PDB file of C-alpha atoms in Angstrom:
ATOM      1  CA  UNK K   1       0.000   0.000   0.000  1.00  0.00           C
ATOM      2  CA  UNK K   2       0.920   3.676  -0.574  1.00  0.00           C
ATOM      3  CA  UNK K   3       1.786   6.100   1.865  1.00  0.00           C
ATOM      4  CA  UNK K   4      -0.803   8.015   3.589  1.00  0.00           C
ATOM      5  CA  UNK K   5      -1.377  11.471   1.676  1.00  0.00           C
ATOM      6  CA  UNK K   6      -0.434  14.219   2.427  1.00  0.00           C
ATOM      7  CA  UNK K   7      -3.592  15.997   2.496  1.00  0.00           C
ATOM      8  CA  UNK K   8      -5.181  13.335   4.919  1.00  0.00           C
ATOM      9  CA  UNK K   9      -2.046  12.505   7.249  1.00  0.00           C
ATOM     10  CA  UNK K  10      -3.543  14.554  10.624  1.00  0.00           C
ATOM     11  CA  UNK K  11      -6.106  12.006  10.087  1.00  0.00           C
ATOM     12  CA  UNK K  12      -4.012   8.902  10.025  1.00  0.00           C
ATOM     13  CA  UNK K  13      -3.408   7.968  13.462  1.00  0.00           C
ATOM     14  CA  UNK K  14      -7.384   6.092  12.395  1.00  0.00           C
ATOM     15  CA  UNK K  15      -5.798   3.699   9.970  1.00  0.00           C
ATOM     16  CA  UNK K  16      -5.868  -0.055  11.012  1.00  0.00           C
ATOM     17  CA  UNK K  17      -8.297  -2.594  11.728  1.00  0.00           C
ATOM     18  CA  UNK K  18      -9.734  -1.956  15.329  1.00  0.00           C
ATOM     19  CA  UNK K  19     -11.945  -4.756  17.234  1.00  0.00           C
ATOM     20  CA  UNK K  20     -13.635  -4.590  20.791  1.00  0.00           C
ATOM     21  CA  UNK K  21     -17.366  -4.224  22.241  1.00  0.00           C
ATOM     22  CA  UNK K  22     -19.944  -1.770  23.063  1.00  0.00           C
ATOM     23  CA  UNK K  23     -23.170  -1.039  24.639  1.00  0.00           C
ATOM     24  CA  UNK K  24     -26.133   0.365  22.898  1.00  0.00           C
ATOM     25  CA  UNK K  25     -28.844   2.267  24.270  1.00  0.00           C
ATOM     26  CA  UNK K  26     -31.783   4.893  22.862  1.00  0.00           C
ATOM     27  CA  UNK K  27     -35.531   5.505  25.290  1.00  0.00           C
ATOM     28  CA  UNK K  28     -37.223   3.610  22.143  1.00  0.00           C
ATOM     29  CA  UNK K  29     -34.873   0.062  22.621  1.00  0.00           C
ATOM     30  CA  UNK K  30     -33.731  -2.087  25.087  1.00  0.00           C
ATOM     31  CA  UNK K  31     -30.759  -1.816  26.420  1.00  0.00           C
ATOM     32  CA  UNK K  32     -27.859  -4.287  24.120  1.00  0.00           C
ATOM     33  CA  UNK K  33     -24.022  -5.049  23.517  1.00  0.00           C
ATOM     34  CA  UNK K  34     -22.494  -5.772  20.541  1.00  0.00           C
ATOM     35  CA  UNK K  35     -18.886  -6.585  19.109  1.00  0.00           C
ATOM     36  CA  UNK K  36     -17.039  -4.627  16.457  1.00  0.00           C
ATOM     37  CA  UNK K  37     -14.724  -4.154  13.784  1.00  0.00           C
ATOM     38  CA  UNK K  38     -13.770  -1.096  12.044  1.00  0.00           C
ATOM     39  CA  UNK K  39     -11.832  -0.753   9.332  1.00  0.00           C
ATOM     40  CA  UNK K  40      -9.941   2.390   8.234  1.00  0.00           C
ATOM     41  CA  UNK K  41      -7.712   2.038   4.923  1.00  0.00           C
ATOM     42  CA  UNK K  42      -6.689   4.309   2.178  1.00  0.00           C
ATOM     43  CA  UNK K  43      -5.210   4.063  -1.607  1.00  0.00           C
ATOM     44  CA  UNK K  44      -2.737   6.798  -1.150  1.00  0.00           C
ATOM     45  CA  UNK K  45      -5.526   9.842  -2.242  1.00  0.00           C
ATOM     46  CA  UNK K  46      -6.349  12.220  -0.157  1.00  0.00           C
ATOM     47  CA  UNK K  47      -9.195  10.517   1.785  1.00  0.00           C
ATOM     48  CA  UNK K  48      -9.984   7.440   3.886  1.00  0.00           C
ATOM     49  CA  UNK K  49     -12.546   4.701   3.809  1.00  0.00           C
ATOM     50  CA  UNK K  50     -14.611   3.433   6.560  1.00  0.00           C
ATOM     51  CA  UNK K  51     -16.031   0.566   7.360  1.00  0.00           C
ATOM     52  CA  UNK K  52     -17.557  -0.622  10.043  1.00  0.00           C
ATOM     53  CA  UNK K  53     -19.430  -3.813  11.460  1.00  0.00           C
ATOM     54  CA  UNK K  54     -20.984  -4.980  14.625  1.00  0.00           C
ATOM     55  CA  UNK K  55     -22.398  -8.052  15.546  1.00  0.00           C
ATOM     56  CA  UNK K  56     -24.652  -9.319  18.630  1.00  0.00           C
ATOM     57  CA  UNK K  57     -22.184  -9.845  21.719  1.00  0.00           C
ATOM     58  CA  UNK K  58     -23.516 -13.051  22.434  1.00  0.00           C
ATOM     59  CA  UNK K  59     -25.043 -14.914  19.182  1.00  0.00           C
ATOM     60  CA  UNK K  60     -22.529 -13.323  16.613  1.00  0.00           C
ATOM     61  CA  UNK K  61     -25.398 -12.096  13.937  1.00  0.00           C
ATOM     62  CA  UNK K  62     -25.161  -9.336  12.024  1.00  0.00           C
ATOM     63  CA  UNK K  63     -26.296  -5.978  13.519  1.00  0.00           C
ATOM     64  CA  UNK K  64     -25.179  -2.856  12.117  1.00  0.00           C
ATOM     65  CA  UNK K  65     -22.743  -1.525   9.652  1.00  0.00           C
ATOM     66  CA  UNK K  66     -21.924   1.470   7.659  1.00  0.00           C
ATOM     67  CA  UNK K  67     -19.349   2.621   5.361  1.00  0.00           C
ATOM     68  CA  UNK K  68     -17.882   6.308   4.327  1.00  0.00           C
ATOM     69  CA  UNK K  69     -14.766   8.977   3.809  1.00  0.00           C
ATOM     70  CA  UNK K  70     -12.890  10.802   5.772  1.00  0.00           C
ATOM     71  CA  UNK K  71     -11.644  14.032   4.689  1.00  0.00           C
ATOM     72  CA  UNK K  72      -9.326  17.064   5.901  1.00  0.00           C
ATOM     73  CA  UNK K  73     -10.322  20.612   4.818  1.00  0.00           C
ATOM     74  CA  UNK K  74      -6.489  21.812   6.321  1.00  0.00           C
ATOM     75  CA  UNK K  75      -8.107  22.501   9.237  1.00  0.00           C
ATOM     76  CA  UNK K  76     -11.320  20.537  10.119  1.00  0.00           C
ATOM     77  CA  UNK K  77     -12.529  16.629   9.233  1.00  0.00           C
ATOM     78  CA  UNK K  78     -15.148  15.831   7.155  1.00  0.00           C
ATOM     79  CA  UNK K  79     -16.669  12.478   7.302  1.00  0.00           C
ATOM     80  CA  UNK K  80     -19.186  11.425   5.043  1.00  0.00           C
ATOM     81  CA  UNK K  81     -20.979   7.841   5.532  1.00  0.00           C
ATOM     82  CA  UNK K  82     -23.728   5.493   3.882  1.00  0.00           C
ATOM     83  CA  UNK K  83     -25.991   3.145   6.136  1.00  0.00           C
ATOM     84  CA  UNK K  84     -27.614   0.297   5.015  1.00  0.00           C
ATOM     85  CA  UNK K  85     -30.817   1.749   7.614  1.00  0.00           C
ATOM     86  CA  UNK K  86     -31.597   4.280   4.404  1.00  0.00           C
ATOM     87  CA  UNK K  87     -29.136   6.946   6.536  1.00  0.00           C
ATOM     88  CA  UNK K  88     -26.821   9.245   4.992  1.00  0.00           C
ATOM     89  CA  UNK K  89     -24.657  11.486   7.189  1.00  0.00           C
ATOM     90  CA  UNK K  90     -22.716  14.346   6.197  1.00  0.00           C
ATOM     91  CA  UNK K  91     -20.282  15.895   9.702  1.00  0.00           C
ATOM     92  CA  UNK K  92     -17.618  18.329  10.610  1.00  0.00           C
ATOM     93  CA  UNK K  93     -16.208  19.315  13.322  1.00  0.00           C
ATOM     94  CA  UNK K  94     -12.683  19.821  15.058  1.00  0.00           C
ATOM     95  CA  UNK K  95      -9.569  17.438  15.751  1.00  0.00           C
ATOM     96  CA  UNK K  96      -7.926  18.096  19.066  1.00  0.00           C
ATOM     97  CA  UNK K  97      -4.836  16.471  19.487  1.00  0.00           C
ATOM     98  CA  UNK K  98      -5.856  12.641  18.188  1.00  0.00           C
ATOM     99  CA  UNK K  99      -9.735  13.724  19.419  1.00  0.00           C
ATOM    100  CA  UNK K 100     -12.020  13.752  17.029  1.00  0.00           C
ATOM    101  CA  UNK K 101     -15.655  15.740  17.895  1.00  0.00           C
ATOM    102  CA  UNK K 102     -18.207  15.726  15.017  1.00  0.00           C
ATOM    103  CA  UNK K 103     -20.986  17.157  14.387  1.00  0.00           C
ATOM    104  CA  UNK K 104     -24.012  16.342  11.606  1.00  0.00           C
ATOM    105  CA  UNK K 105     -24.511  19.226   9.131  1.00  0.00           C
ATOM    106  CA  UNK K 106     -26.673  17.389   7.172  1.00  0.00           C
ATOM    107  CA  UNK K 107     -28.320  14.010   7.797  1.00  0.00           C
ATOM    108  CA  UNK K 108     -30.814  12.220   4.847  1.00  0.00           C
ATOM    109  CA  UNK K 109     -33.224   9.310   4.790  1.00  0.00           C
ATOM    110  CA  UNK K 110     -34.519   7.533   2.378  1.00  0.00           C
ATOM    111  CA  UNK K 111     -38.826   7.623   2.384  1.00  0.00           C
ATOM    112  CA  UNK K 112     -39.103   4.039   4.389  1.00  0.00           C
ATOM    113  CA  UNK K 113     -35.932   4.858   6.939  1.00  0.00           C
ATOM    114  CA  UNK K 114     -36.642   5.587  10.130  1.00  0.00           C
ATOM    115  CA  UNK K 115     -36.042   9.506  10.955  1.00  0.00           C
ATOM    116  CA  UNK K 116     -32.598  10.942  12.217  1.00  0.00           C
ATOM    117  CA  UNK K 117     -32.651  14.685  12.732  1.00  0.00           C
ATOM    118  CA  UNK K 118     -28.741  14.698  13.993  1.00  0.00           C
ATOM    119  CA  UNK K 119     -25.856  12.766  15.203  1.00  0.00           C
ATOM    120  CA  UNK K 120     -22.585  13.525  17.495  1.00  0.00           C
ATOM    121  CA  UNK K 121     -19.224  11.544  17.259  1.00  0.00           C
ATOM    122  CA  UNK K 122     -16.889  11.897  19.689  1.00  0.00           C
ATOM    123  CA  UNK K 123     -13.422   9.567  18.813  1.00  0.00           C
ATOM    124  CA  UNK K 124     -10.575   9.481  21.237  1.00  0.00           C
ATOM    125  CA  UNK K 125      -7.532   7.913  19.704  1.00  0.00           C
ATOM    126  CA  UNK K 126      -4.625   6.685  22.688  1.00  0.00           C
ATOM    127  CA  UNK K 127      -1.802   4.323  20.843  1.00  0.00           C
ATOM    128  CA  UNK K 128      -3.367   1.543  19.974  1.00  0.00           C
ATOM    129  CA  UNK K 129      -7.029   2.180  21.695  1.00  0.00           C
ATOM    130  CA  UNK K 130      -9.810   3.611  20.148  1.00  0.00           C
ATOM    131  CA  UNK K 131     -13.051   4.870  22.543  1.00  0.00           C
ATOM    132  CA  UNK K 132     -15.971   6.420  20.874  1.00  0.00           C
ATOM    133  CA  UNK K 133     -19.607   8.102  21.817  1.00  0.00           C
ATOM    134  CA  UNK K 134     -21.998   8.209  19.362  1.00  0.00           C
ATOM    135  CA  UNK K 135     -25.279  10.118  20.165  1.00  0.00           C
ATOM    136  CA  UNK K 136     -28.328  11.475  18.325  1.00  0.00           C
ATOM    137  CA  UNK K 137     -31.552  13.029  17.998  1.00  0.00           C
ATOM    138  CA  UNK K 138     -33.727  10.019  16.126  1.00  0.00           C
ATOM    139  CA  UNK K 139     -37.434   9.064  15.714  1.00  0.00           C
ATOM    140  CA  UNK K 140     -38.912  12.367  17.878  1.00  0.00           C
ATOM    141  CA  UNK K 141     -36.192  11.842  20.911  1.00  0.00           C
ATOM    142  CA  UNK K 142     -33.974  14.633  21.893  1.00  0.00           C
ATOM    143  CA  UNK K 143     -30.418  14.095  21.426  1.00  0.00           C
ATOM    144  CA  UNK K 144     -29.102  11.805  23.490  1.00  0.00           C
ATOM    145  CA  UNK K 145     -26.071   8.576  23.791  1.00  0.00           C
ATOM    146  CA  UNK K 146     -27.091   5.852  21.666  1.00  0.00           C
ATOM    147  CA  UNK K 147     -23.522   4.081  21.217  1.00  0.00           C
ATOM    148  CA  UNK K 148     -20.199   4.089  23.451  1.00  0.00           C
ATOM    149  CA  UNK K 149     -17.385   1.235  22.416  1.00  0.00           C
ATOM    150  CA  UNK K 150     -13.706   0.938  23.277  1.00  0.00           C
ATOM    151  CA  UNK K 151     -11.546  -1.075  20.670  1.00  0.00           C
ATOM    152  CA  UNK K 152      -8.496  -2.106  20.139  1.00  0.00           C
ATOM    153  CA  UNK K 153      -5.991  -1.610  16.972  1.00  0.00           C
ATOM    154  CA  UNK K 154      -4.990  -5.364  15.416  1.00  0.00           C
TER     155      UNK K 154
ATOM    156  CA  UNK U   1     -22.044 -16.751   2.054  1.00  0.00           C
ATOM    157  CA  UNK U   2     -25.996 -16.829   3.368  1.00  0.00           C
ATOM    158  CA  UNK U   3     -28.650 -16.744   0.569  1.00  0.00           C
ATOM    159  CA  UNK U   4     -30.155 -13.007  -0.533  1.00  0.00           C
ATOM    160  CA  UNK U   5     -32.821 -12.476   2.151  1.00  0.00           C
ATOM    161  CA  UNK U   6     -36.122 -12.558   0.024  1.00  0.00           C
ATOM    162  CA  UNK U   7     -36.440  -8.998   1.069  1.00  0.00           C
ATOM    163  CA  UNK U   8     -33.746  -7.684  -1.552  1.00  0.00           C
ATOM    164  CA  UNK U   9     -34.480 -10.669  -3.730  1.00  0.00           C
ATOM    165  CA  UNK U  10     -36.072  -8.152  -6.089  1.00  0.00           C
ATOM    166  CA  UNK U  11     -32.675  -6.417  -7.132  1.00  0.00           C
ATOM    167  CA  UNK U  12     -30.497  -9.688  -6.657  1.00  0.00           C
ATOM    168  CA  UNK U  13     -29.631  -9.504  -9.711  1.00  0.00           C
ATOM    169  CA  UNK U  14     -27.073  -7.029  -8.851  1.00  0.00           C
ATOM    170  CA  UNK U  15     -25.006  -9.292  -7.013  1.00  0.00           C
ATOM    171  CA  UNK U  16     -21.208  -9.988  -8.614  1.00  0.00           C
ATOM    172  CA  UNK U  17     -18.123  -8.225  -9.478  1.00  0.00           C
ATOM    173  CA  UNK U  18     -18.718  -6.497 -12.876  1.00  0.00           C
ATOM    174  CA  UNK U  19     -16.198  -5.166 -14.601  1.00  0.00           C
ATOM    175  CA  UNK U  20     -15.582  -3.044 -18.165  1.00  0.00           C
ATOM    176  CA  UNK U  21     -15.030   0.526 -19.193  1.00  0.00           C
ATOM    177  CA  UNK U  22     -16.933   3.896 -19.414  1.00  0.00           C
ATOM    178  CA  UNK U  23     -17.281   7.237 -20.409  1.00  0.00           C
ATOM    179  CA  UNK U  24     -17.047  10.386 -18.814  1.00  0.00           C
ATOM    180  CA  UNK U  25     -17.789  14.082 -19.933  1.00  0.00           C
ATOM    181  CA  UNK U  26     -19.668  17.274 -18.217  1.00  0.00           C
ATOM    182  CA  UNK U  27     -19.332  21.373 -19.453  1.00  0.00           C
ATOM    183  CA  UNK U  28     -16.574  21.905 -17.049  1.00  0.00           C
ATOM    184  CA  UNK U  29     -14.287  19.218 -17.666  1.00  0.00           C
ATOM    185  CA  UNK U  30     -12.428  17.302 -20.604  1.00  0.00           C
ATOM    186  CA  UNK U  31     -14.171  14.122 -22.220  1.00  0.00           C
ATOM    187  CA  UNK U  32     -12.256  11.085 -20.329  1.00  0.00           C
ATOM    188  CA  UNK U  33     -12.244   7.323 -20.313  1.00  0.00           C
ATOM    189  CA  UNK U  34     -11.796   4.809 -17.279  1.00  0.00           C
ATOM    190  CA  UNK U  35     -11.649   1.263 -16.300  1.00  0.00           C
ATOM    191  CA  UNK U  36     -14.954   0.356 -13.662  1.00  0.00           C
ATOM    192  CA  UNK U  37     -15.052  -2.609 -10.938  1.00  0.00           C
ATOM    193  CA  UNK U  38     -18.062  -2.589  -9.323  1.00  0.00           C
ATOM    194  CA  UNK U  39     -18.880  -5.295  -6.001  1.00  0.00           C
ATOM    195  CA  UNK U  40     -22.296  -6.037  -5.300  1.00  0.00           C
ATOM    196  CA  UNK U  41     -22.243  -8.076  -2.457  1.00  0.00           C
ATOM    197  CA  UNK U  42     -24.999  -8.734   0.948  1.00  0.00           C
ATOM    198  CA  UNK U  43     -24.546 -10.066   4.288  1.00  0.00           C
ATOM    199  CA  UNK U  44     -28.162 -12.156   4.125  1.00  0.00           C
ATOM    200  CA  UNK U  45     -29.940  -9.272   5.449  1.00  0.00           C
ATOM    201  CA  UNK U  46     -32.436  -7.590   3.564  1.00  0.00           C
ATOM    202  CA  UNK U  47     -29.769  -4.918   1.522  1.00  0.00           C
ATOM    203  CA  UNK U  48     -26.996  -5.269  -1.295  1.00  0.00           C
ATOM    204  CA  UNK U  49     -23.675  -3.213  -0.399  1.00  0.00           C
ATOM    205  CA  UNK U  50     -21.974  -1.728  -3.268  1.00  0.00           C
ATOM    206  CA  UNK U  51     -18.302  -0.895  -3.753  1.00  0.00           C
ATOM    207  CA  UNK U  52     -17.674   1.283  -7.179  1.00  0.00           C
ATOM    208  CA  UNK U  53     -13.806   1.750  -8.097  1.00  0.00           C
ATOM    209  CA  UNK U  54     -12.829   3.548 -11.306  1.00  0.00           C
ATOM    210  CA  UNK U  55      -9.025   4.281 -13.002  1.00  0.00           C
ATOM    211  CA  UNK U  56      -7.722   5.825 -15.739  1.00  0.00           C
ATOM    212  CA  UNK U  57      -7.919   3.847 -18.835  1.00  0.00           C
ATOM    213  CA  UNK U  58      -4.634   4.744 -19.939  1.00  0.00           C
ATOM    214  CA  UNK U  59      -2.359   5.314 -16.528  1.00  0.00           C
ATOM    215  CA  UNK U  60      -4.713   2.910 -14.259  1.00  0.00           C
ATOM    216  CA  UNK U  61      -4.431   5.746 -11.383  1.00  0.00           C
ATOM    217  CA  UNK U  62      -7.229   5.761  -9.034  1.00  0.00           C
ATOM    218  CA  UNK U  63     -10.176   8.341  -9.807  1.00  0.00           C
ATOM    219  CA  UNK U  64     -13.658   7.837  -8.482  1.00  0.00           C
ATOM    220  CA  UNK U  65     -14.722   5.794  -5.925  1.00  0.00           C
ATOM    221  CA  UNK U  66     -18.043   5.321  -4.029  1.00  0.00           C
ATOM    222  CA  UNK U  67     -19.898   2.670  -1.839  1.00  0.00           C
ATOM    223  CA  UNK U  68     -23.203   2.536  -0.349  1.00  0.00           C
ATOM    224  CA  UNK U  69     -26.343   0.782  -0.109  1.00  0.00           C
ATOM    225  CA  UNK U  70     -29.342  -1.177  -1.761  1.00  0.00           C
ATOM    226  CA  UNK U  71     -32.403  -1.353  -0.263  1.00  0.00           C
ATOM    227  CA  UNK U  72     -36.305  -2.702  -1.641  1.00  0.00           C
ATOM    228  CA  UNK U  73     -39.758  -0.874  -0.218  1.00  0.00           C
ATOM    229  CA  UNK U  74     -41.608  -3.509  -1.387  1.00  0.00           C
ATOM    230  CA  UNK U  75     -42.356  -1.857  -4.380  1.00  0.00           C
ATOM    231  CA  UNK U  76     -39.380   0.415  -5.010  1.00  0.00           C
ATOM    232  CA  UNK U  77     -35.436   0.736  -4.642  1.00  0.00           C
ATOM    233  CA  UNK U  78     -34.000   2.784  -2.631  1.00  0.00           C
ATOM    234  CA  UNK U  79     -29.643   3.363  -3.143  1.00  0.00           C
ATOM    235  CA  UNK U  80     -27.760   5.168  -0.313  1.00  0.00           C
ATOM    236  CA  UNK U  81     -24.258   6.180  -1.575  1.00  0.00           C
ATOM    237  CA  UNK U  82     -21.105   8.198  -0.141  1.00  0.00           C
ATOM    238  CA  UNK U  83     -18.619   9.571  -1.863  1.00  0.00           C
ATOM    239  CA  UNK U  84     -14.884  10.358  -1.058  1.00  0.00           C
ATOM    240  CA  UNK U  85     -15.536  14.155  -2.862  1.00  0.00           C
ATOM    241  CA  UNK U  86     -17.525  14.824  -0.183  1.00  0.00           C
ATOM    242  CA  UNK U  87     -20.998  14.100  -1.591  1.00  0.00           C
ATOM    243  CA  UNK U  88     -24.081  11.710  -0.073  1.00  0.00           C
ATOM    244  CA  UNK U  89     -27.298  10.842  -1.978  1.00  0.00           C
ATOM    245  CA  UNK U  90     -30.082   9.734  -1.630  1.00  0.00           C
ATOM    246  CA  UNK U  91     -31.725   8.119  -4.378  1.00  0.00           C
ATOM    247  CA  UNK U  92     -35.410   6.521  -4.977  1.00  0.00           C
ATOM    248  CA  UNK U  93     -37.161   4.975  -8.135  1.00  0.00           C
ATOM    249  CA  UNK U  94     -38.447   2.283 -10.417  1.00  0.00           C
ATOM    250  CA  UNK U  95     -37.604  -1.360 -11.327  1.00  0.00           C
ATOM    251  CA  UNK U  96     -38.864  -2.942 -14.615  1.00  0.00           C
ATOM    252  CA  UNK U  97     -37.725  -6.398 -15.637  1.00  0.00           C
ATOM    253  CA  UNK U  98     -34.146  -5.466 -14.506  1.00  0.00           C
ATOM    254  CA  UNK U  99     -33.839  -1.873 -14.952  1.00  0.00           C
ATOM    255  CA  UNK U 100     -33.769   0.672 -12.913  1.00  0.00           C
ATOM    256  CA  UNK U 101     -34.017   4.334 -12.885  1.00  0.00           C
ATOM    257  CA  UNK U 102     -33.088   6.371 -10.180  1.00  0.00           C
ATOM    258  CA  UNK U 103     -33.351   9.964  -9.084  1.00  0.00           C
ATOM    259  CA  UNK U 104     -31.980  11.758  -5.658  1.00  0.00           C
ATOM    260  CA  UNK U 105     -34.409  12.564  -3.242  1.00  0.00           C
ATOM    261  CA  UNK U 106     -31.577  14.501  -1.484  1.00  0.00           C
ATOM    262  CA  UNK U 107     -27.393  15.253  -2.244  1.00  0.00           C
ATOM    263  CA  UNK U 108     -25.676  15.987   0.960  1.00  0.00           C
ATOM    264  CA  UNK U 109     -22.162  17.974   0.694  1.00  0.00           C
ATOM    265  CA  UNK U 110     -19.412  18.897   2.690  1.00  0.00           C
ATOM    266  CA  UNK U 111     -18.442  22.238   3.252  1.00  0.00           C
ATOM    267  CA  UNK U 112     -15.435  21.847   1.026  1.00  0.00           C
ATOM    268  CA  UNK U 113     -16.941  19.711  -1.466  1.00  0.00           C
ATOM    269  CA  UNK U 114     -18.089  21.103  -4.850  1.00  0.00           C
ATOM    270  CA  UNK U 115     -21.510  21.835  -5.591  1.00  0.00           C
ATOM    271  CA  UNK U 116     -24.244  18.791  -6.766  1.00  0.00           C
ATOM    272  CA  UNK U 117     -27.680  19.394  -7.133  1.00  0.00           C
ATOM    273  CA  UNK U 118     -29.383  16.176  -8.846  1.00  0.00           C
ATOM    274  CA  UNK U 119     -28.080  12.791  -9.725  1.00  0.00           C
ATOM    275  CA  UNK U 120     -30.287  10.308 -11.844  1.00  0.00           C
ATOM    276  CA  UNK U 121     -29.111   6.915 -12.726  1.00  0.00           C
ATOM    277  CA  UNK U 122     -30.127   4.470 -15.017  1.00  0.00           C
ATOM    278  CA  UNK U 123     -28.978   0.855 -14.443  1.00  0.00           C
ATOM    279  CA  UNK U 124     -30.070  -2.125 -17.278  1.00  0.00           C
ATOM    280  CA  UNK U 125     -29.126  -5.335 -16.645  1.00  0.00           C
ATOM    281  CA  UNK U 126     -28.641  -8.425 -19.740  1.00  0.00           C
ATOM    282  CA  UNK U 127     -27.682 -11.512 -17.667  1.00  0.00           C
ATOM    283  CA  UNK U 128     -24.022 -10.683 -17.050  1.00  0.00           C
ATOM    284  CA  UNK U 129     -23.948  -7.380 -18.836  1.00  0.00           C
ATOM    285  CA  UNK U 130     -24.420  -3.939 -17.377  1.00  0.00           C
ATOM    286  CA  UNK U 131     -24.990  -0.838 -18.290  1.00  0.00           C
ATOM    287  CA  UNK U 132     -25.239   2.382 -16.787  1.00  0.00           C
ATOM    288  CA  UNK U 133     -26.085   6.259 -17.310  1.00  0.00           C
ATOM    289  CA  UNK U 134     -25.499   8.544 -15.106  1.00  0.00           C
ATOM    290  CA  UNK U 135     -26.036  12.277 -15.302  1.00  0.00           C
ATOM    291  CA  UNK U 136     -26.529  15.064 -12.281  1.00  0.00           C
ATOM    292  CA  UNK U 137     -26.630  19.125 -11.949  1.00  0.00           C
ATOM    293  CA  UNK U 138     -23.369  20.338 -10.590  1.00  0.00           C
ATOM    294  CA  UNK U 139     -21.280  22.826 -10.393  1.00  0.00           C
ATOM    295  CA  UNK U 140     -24.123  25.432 -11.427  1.00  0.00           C
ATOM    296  CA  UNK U 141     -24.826  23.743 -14.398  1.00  0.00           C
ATOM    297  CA  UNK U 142     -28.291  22.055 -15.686  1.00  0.00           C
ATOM    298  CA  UNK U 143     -28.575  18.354 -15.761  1.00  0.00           C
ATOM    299  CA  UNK U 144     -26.906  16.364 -17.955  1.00  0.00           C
ATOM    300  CA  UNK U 145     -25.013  12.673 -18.824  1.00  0.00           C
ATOM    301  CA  UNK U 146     -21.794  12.671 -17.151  1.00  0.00           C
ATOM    302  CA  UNK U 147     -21.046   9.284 -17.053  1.00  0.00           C
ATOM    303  CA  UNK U 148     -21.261   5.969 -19.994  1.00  0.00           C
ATOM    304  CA  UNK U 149     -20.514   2.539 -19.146  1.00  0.00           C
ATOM    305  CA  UNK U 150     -20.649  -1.078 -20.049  1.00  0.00           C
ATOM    306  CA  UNK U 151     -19.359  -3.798 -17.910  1.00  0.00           C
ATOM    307  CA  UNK U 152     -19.461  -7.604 -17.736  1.00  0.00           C
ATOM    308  CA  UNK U 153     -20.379 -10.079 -14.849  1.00  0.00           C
ATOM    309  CA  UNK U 154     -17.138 -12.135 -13.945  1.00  0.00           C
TER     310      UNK U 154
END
């Protein structure tokens, strides 16, 4: 593989293949935990893909997954990302250090998806650990967690 | 790998590695040809997830890519796609027989990325041949065929 671009290298510190567990909670759902693996790659352009899976903690079937792009603007990230839910998200926001807090600026459905109105990332990046926060205003709820997961770089 | 879940079965026919060569033109730019692979894979849940690649003809450089996500109402398809140029759609339409035309319900940008207002694609399937049409607003301009291509199941 190439080296990391240029244009994307303050973002590179989230290439690899990271693995652990999270919990999973919203008002609407029961509470759940789940097992993960995200992968972040590149082919030497000036972006990075995304994709991630989880799968039920204790039967191992498919949950969720999603896939996008990171970007750098020189100064901010931009992540773009596709769920199979109908979901698209479009989010900026600020990179602190190897912390990563996004915000949606734009978040789409398609006409049979359930509703999203906006979503928060928060990514904290230590060596080889990875914890996130993932939180959102969905299906008439005010914003709130939904997702918190600590993994591990492989 | 499971068997399509009967609630995608509609647009299995997607499902394969095509490959073959395309097209490409718009006001702004110069006329250009490239080299496609597009992965239409599933996880036995009730979606397709697509992986798009495209490189110069000539050089075999990396240009485009996208990935995203089929989904069936019942009665319609639905494609969720994210783009490395910043750019999310939304797209709903029609199957007949095995082609489909598509139009964005909603393109998402970044705050970097440039400017698209409409996508519509146009997808017909001949047992293992493919071939696609896709044309969008951008960039201030009116709608129009940007993209030609014919590729082969292998």
């Amino acid at each position: 593989m190439n080296d990391v671009h240029p244009g994307i290298r303050p973002l590179a510190f989230l290439v690899g293949t990271w693995r652990g567990d999270g919990a999973g909670d919203y008002p609407t759902i029961e509470p759940f935990s789940y097992d993960e693996e995200i992968v972040v790659d590149h082919v030497g352009k000036p972006f990075l893909r995304s994709l991630q899976r989880t799968r039920e903690a204790t039967a191992g079937t498919p949950l969720h997954t999603e896939t996008g792009y990171w970007r750098w603007t020189g100064i901010r990230p931009e992540l773009v990302i596709a769920q199979p839910t109908g979901v698209v998200e479009v989010l900026t926001g600020e990179l602190k250090g190897t912390t990563l807090r996004l915000r949606s600026v734009l978040v789409g459905t398609t006409p049979t998806a359930k509703e999203v109105a906006t979503t928060e990332r928060r990514i904290v990046v230590e060596d080889d650990v990875m914890r996130y926060r993932f939180s959102m205003a969905a299906v008439g709820r005010e914003h709130g967690l939904h997702l918190e997961a600590e993994l591990r770089r492989s």
